[in-house]
Structure formats: C-alpha cells, structure tokens
C-alpha cells in the first residue's frame, strides 16, 4: 500500500488539475478509492461509477452511501439505452468475441464523460495484476 500511495503522491501527478477514480463498488476499486482519499486530500478529484442499467440496487445504495460517508464527489455515468433494450437488438452477450455490452454500456458513457470533461486526464483503476 505504501508503494501505491507513493505513486499517487508523485510530484508530476500534482500538475493534473482534475483526477478521478473509476469505482465499481467492488473491493479492488474501493481500495483504490481509499488510497486516493488518503493521497489526494485537499486536491480536486472525484469518483466515477458506471451504472450499466443492470447494476444491483444494493450496489447503487452502497456506492452512494460510501461516497456520502467519505465526502467524495461522485459522478454516475449511464448508457443511452439499457441492457435489456440492447439485448433485444443484439442478442445475449455470450461469446468472448461478441461483447457488445462492454462497448455500449461502459465505453460509450466513458467517452461521453471525457468529451464533456476534457481536462479530466488522470484516472486510477483498481485492477489486479492478472487483469
């Protein structure tokens, strides 16, 4: 954890005006969120959650509750169309080569976020080494 805090506190990273953590509400991204809270105290940053439309209500409650409790600004991104509408059109995303859901439910809302927030360049992701 000390290494991760050191990376987040690097001098060069302080030059970024806007920072954010992609937060799924899972354990890995929540650890990243907590590290950012420790490393970026006093700096402008926020958490970004992507609600794919099939997110469990308990996950949404948890994300909103923890963001409020920790005092973290939270942006929730949503796709233009929900999973069920897209599944009727494209079929169930069953094969590794046919994952339309990633493009429509996650990548498109993320690109839209970037286009509306051009200065938001420093992002932190909670991924495991194997991922």
PDB file of C-alpha atoms in Angstrom:
ATOM      1  CA  UNK A   1       0.000   0.000   0.000  1.00  0.00           C
ATOM      2  CA  UNK A   2       2.893   2.362   0.686  1.00  0.00           C
ATOM      3  CA  UNK A   3       4.078   1.999  -2.926  1.00  0.00           C
ATOM      4  CA  UNK A   4       0.610   2.833  -4.255  1.00  0.00           C
ATOM      5  CA  UNK A   5       0.374   5.921  -2.048  1.00  0.00           C
ATOM      6  CA  UNK A   6       3.810   6.987  -3.250  1.00  0.00           C
ATOM      7  CA  UNK A   7       2.704   6.697  -6.870  1.00  0.00           C
ATOM      8  CA  UNK A   8      -0.460   8.728  -6.226  1.00  0.00           C
ATOM      9  CA  UNK A   9       1.538  11.402  -4.369  1.00  0.00           C
ATOM     10  CA  UNK A  10       4.235  11.834  -7.047  1.00  0.00           C
ATOM     11  CA  UNK A  11       5.081  15.431  -7.807  1.00  0.00           C
ATOM     12  CA  UNK A  12       4.262  15.112 -11.502  1.00  0.00           C
ATOM     13  CA  UNK A  13       0.745  13.977 -10.706  1.00  0.00           C
ATOM     14  CA  UNK A  14       0.056  17.161  -8.766  1.00  0.00           C
ATOM     15  CA  UNK A  15       0.246  19.050 -12.075  1.00  0.00           C
ATOM     16  CA  UNK A  16      -3.043  17.482 -13.138  1.00  0.00           C
ATOM     17  CA  UNK A  17      -5.897  19.795 -12.285  1.00  0.00           C
ATOM     18  CA  UNK A  18      -8.544  17.062 -12.250  1.00  0.00           C
ATOM     19  CA  UNK A  19      -8.246  13.484 -11.039  1.00  0.00           C
ATOM     20  CA  UNK A  20     -10.718  10.657 -10.734  1.00  0.00           C
ATOM     21  CA  UNK A  21     -11.060   7.052  -9.660  1.00  0.00           C
ATOM     22  CA  UNK A  22     -13.176   4.651 -11.673  1.00  0.00           C
ATOM     23  CA  UNK A  23     -15.120   2.946  -8.900  1.00  0.00           C
ATOM     24  CA  UNK A  24     -17.257  -0.147  -9.379  1.00  0.00           C
ATOM     25  CA  UNK A  25     -18.079  -0.579  -5.710  1.00  0.00           C
ATOM     26  CA  UNK A  26     -16.026  -3.794  -5.626  1.00  0.00           C
ATOM     27  CA  UNK A  27     -13.168  -4.481  -3.253  1.00  0.00           C
ATOM     28  CA  UNK A  28     -10.302  -3.650  -5.636  1.00  0.00           C
ATOM     29  CA  UNK A  29     -11.669  -0.307  -6.786  1.00  0.00           C
ATOM     30  CA  UNK A  30     -12.751   0.559  -3.222  1.00  0.00           C
ATOM     31  CA  UNK A  31      -9.144   0.093  -2.078  1.00  0.00           C
ATOM     32  CA  UNK A  32      -8.077   2.480  -4.869  1.00  0.00           C
ATOM     33  CA  UNK A  33     -10.741   4.936  -3.781  1.00  0.00           C
ATOM     34  CA  UNK A  34      -9.463   4.810  -0.205  1.00  0.00           C
ATOM     35  CA  UNK A  35      -5.857   5.289  -1.358  1.00  0.00           C
ATOM     36  CA  UNK A  36      -6.888   8.310  -3.443  1.00  0.00           C
ATOM     37  CA  UNK A  37      -8.721   9.733  -0.433  1.00  0.00           C
ATOM     38  CA  UNK A  38      -5.502   9.472   1.580  1.00  0.00           C
ATOM     39  CA  UNK A  39      -3.152  10.664  -1.179  1.00  0.00           C
ATOM     40  CA  UNK A  40      -5.223  13.478  -2.681  1.00  0.00           C
ATOM     41  CA  UNK A  41      -6.590  15.160   0.418  1.00  0.00           C
ATOM     42  CA  UNK A  42      -7.034  18.847  -0.380  1.00  0.00           C
ATOM     43  CA  UNK A  43      -6.865  18.318  -4.164  1.00  0.00           C
ATOM     44  CA  UNK A  44      -9.773  18.274  -6.591  1.00  0.00           C
ATOM     45  CA  UNK A  45     -10.858  14.760  -7.522  1.00  0.00           C
ATOM     46  CA  UNK A  46     -13.929  12.586  -7.752  1.00  0.00           C
ATOM     47  CA  UNK A  47     -15.155   9.032  -8.107  1.00  0.00           C
ATOM     48  CA  UNK A  48     -16.789   7.898 -11.348  1.00  0.00           C
ATOM     49  CA  UNK A  49     -19.247   4.995 -11.263  1.00  0.00           C
ATOM     50  CA  UNK A  50     -20.718   3.430 -14.398  1.00  0.00           C
ATOM     51  CA  UNK A  51     -24.302   2.263 -13.873  1.00  0.00           C
ATOM     52  CA  UNK A  52     -24.820  -0.190 -16.726  1.00  0.00           C
ATOM     53  CA  UNK A  53     -28.550  -0.405 -16.035  1.00  0.00           C
ATOM     54  CA  UNK A  54     -28.265  -3.922 -14.642  1.00  0.00           C
ATOM     55  CA  UNK A  55     -26.401  -2.858 -11.513  1.00  0.00           C
ATOM     56  CA  UNK A  56     -27.837  -4.387  -8.355  1.00  0.00           C
ATOM     57  CA  UNK A  57     -29.822  -1.835  -6.304  1.00  0.00           C
ATOM     58  CA  UNK A  58     -27.703  -2.774  -3.270  1.00  0.00           C
ATOM     59  CA  UNK A  59     -24.545  -1.811  -5.171  1.00  0.00           C
ATOM     60  CA  UNK A  60     -26.002   1.603  -6.049  1.00  0.00           C
ATOM     61  CA  UNK A  61     -27.028   2.122  -2.413  1.00  0.00           C
ATOM     62  CA  UNK A  62     -23.557   1.137  -1.213  1.00  0.00           C
ATOM     63  CA  UNK A  63     -21.768   3.407  -3.694  1.00  0.00           C
ATOM     64  CA  UNK A  64     -23.950   6.411  -2.846  1.00  0.00           C
ATOM     65  CA  UNK A  65     -23.738   5.758   0.897  1.00  0.00           C
ATOM     66  CA  UNK A  66     -19.957   5.336   0.984  1.00  0.00           C
ATOM     67  CA  UNK A  67     -19.368   8.392  -1.236  1.00  0.00           C
ATOM     68  CA  UNK A  68     -21.520  10.449   1.149  1.00  0.00           C
ATOM     69  CA  UNK A  69     -19.877   8.983   4.242  1.00  0.00           C
ATOM     70  CA  UNK A  70     -16.354   9.592   2.928  1.00  0.00           C
ATOM     71  CA  UNK A  71     -17.229  13.006   1.471  1.00  0.00           C
ATOM     72  CA  UNK A  72     -16.237  12.044  -2.069  1.00  0.00           C
ATOM     73  CA  UNK A  73     -17.856  13.758  -5.071  1.00  0.00           C
ATOM     74  CA  UNK A  74     -19.493  11.052  -7.166  1.00  0.00           C
ATOM     75  CA  UNK A  75     -20.340  11.105 -10.864  1.00  0.00           C
ATOM     76  CA  UNK A  76     -22.610   8.331 -12.115  1.00  0.00           C
ATOM     77  CA  UNK A  77     -22.441   7.552 -15.823  1.00  0.00           C
ATOM     78  CA  UNK A  78     -25.287   5.764 -17.603  1.00  0.00           C
ATOM     79  CA  UNK A  79     -25.642   4.354 -21.113  1.00  0.00           C
ATOM     80  CA  UNK A  80     -28.088   5.906 -23.562  1.00  0.00           C
ATOM     81  CA  UNK A  81     -30.010   2.627 -23.777  1.00  0.00           C
ATOM     82  CA  UNK A  82     -30.378  -0.007 -21.102  1.00  0.00           C
ATOM     83  CA  UNK A  83     -29.091  -3.575 -21.277  1.00  0.00           C
ATOM     84  CA  UNK A  84     -32.488  -5.126 -21.978  1.00  0.00           C
ATOM     85  CA  UNK A  85     -33.228  -2.878 -24.951  1.00  0.00           C
ATOM     86  CA  UNK A  86     -29.800  -3.624 -26.411  1.00  0.00           C
ATOM     87  CA  UNK A  87     -30.083  -7.365 -25.704  1.00  0.00           C
ATOM     88  CA  UNK A  88     -33.305  -7.484 -27.726  1.00  0.00           C
ATOM     89  CA  UNK A  89     -31.456  -5.894 -30.638  1.00  0.00           C
ATOM     90  CA  UNK A  90     -28.050  -7.627 -30.409  1.00  0.00           C
ATOM     91  CA  UNK A  91     -28.763 -10.851 -28.515  1.00  0.00           C
ATOM     92  CA  UNK A  92     -27.314 -12.045 -25.240  1.00  0.00           C
ATOM     93  CA  UNK A  93     -23.547 -11.331 -24.980  1.00  0.00           C
ATOM     94  CA  UNK A  94     -22.459 -14.957 -24.639  1.00  0.00           C
ATOM     95  CA  UNK A  95     -19.212 -15.312 -26.590  1.00  0.00           C
ATOM     96  CA  UNK A  96     -15.904 -13.558 -25.857  1.00  0.00           C
ATOM     97  CA  UNK A  97     -15.850 -12.122 -29.392  1.00  0.00           C
ATOM     98  CA  UNK A  98     -19.373 -10.798 -29.085  1.00  0.00           C
ATOM     99  CA  UNK A  99     -19.314  -8.444 -26.136  1.00  0.00           C
ATOM    100  CA  UNK A 100     -21.376  -5.546 -27.472  1.00  0.00           C
ATOM    101  CA  UNK A 101     -22.331  -4.816 -23.864  1.00  0.00           C
ATOM    102  CA  UNK A 102     -18.857  -3.505 -22.960  1.00  0.00           C
ATOM    103  CA  UNK A 103     -18.939  -1.030 -25.859  1.00  0.00           C
ATOM    104  CA  UNK A 104     -22.490   0.219 -25.335  1.00  0.00           C
ATOM    105  CA  UNK A 105     -22.820   0.044 -21.547  1.00  0.00           C
ATOM    106  CA  UNK A 106     -19.337   1.126 -20.429  1.00  0.00           C
ATOM    107  CA  UNK A 107     -17.122   2.552 -23.175  1.00  0.00           C
ATOM    108  CA  UNK A 108     -19.657   4.893 -24.793  1.00  0.00           C
ATOM    109  CA  UNK A 109     -20.652   6.531 -21.463  1.00  0.00           C
ATOM    110  CA  UNK A 110     -16.944   6.836 -20.600  1.00  0.00           C
ATOM    111  CA  UNK A 111     -16.141   8.515 -23.936  1.00  0.00           C
ATOM    112  CA  UNK A 112     -19.049  10.901 -23.407  1.00  0.00           C
ATOM    113  CA  UNK A 113     -17.685  11.743 -19.935  1.00  0.00           C
ATOM    114  CA  UNK A 114     -14.262  12.505 -21.438  1.00  0.00           C
ATOM    115  CA  UNK A 115     -15.758  14.661 -24.195  1.00  0.00           C
ATOM    116  CA  UNK A 116     -17.699  16.734 -21.643  1.00  0.00           C
ATOM    117  CA  UNK A 117     -14.732  16.915 -19.230  1.00  0.00           C
ATOM    118  CA  UNK A 118     -11.658  17.406 -21.439  1.00  0.00           C
ATOM    119  CA  UNK A 119      -9.381  18.377 -18.547  1.00  0.00           C
ATOM    120  CA  UNK A 120     -10.034  15.163 -16.631  1.00  0.00           C
ATOM    121  CA  UNK A 121      -6.978  13.166 -17.616  1.00  0.00           C
ATOM    122  CA  UNK A 122      -5.604  11.450 -14.523  1.00  0.00           C
ATOM    123  CA  UNK A 123      -7.558   8.294 -13.801  1.00  0.00           C
ATOM    124  CA  UNK A 124      -6.989   5.500 -11.332  1.00  0.00           C
ATOM    125  CA  UNK A 125      -8.310   1.991 -11.911  1.00  0.00           C
ATOM    126  CA  UNK A 126      -8.470  -0.824  -9.376  1.00  0.00           C
ATOM    127  CA  UNK A 127      -7.250  -3.782 -11.412  1.00  0.00           C
ATOM    128  CA  UNK A 128      -5.459  -6.883 -10.300  1.00  0.00           C
ATOM    129  CA  UNK A 129      -2.163  -7.754 -11.937  1.00  0.00           C
ATOM    130  CA  UNK A 130      -3.792 -10.669 -13.812  1.00  0.00           C
ATOM    131  CA  UNK A 131      -6.429  -8.343 -15.279  1.00  0.00           C
TER     132      UNK A 131
END
